[in-house]
XYZ file of C-alpha atoms in Angstrom:
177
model
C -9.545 2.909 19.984
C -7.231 5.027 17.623
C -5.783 3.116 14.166
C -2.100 2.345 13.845
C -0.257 5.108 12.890
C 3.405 4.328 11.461
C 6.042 4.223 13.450
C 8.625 6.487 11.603
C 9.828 9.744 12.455
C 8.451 12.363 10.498
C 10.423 15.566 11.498
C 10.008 17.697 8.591
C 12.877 17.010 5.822
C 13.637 13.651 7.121
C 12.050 11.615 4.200
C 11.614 13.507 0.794
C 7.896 13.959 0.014
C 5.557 14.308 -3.074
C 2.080 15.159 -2.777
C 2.683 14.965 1.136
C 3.253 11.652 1.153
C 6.686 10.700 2.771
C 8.744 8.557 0.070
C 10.068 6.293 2.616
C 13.156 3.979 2.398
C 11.777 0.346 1.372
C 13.702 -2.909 1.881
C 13.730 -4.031 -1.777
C 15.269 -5.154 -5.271
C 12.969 -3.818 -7.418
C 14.783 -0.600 -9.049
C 13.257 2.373 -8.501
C 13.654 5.999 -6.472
C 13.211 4.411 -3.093
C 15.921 4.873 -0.630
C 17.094 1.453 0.881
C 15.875 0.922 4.249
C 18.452 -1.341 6.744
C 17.452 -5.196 6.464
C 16.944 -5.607 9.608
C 14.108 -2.661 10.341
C 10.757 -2.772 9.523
C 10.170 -0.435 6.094
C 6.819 1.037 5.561
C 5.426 -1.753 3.654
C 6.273 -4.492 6.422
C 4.246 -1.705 8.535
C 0.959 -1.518 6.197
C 1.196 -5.282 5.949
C 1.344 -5.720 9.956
C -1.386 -3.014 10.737
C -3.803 -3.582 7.333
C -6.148 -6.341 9.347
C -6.832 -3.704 12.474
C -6.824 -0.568 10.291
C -9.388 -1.964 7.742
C -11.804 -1.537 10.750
C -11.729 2.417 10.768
C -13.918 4.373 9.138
C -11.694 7.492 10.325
C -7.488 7.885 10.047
C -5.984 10.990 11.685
C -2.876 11.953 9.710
C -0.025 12.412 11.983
C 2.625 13.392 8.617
C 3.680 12.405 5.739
C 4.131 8.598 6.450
C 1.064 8.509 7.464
C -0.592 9.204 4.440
C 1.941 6.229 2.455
C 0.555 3.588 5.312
C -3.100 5.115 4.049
C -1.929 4.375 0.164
C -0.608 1.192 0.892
C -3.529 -0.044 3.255
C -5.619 0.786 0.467
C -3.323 -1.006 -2.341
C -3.215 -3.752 -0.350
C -7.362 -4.068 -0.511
C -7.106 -3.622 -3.847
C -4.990 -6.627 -4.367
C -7.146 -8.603 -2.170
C -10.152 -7.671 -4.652
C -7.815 -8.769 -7.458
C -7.052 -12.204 -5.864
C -10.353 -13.314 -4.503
C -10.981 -15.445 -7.962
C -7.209 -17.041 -8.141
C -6.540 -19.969 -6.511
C -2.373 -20.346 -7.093
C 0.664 -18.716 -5.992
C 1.644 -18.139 -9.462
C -1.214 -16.493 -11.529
C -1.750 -14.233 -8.021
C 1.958 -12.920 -8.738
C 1.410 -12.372 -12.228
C -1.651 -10.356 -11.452
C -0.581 -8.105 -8.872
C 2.554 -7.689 -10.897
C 0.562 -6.598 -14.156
C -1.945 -4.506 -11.495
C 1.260 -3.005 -9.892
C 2.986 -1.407 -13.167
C -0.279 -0.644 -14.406
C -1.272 3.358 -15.170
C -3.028 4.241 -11.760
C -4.635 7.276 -10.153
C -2.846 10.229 -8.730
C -3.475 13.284 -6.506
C -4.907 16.215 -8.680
C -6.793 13.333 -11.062
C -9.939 13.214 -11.942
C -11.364 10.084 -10.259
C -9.200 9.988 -7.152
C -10.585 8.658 -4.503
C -9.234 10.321 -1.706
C -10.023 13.715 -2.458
C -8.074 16.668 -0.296
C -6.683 13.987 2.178
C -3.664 14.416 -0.594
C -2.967 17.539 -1.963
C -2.577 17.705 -5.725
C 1.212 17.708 -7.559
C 2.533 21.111 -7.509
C 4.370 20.283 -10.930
C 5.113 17.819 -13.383
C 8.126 16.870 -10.942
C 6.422 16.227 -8.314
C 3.732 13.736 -10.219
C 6.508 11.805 -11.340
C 8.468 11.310 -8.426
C 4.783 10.175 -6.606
C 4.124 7.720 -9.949
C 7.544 6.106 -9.759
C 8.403 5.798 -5.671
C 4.116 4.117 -5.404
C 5.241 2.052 -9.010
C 8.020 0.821 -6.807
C 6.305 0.305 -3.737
C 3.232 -1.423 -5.639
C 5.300 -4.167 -6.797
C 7.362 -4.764 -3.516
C 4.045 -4.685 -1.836
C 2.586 -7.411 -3.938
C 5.627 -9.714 -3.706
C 5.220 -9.135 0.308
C 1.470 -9.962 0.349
C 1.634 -13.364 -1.926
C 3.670 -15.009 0.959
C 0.755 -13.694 3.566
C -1.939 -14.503 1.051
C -0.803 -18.513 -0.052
C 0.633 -20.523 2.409
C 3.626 -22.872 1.620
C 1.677 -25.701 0.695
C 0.076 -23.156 -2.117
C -3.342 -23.070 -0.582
C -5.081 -19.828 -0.232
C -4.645 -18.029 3.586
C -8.480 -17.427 4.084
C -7.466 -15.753 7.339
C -6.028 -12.758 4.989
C -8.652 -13.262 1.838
C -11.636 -12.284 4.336
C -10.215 -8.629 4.890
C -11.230 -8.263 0.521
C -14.830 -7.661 1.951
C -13.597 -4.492 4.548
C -12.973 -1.171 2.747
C -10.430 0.837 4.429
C -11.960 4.466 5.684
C -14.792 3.473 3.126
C -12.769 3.810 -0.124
C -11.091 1.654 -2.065
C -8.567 2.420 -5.292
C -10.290 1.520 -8.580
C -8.106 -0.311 -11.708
């Protein structure tokens, strides 16, 4: 059985791109250089969130374009969070985390330490890095305002149906702090 590839169109110049990566339109308020995706589509990040629990199962990914290798980024964000929550018990000290985690200096293609190698090709300039830092800076916070709600359920207990998938490493990496 394949993994879930996304569902958006990648003909070539349809989404801009850094390091390969499509910078897809996200449904958000968080400023940033996102486009803004229609309200009533799914954006990329509703599309990691709905395919991370079958995707964490593959050891493999075969990258179909550039919004491909986002959903790979996210799935792997979103482990990362997981990892960062598995100690906090309440809504609010979770959003305070993953917010801190999600503006935090991370990793990019072409840096020492990145764990995913080739799969994205380094920054051809100093342009290019930037654009990648700031659309994933965006999409990092969105992300972790989109998982709290799947993570703690309205009474404010922990979803243990979502904190399990911490254990699973996505294509056998995960993204280090």
């Amino acid at each position: 059985m394949p993994a879930y590839h996304s569902r958006r169109e990648d003909t070539p110049g349809s989404v801009p791109e850094a390091c390969s990566c499509g910078l897809c339109p996200l449904k958000t308020d968080i400023r940033g250089p996102a486009l803004s995706a229609p309200p009533d589509e799914d954006d990329i990040i509703d599309e990691a969130l709905q395919f991370f629990r079958a995707n964490v199962f593959f050891r493999n990914f075969d990258v179909r374009g550039p919004s491909d290798r986002t959903l790979i980024y996210l799935t792997l964000y979103i482990h990362q969070c997981l990892v960062k929550c598995e100690r906090i018990e309440d809504r609010a000290t979770a959003a305070k985390e993953l917010h801190n985690l999600a503006i935090k200096q991370f990793l990019i293609p072409g840096d020492s330490g990145w764990p995913l190698g080739t799969l994205f090709p380094a920054p051809a300039d100093r342009t290019e890095a930037e654009n990648f830092r700031a659309y994933f800076k965006q999409a990092r916070d969105e992300l972790g305002n989109r998982l709290l709600d799947r993570l703690f359920d309205v009474d404010g207990s922990k979803n243990k149906w979502w904190q399990a998938f911490s254990k699973r490493k996505f294509m056998g990496k995960e993204l280090k702090d």
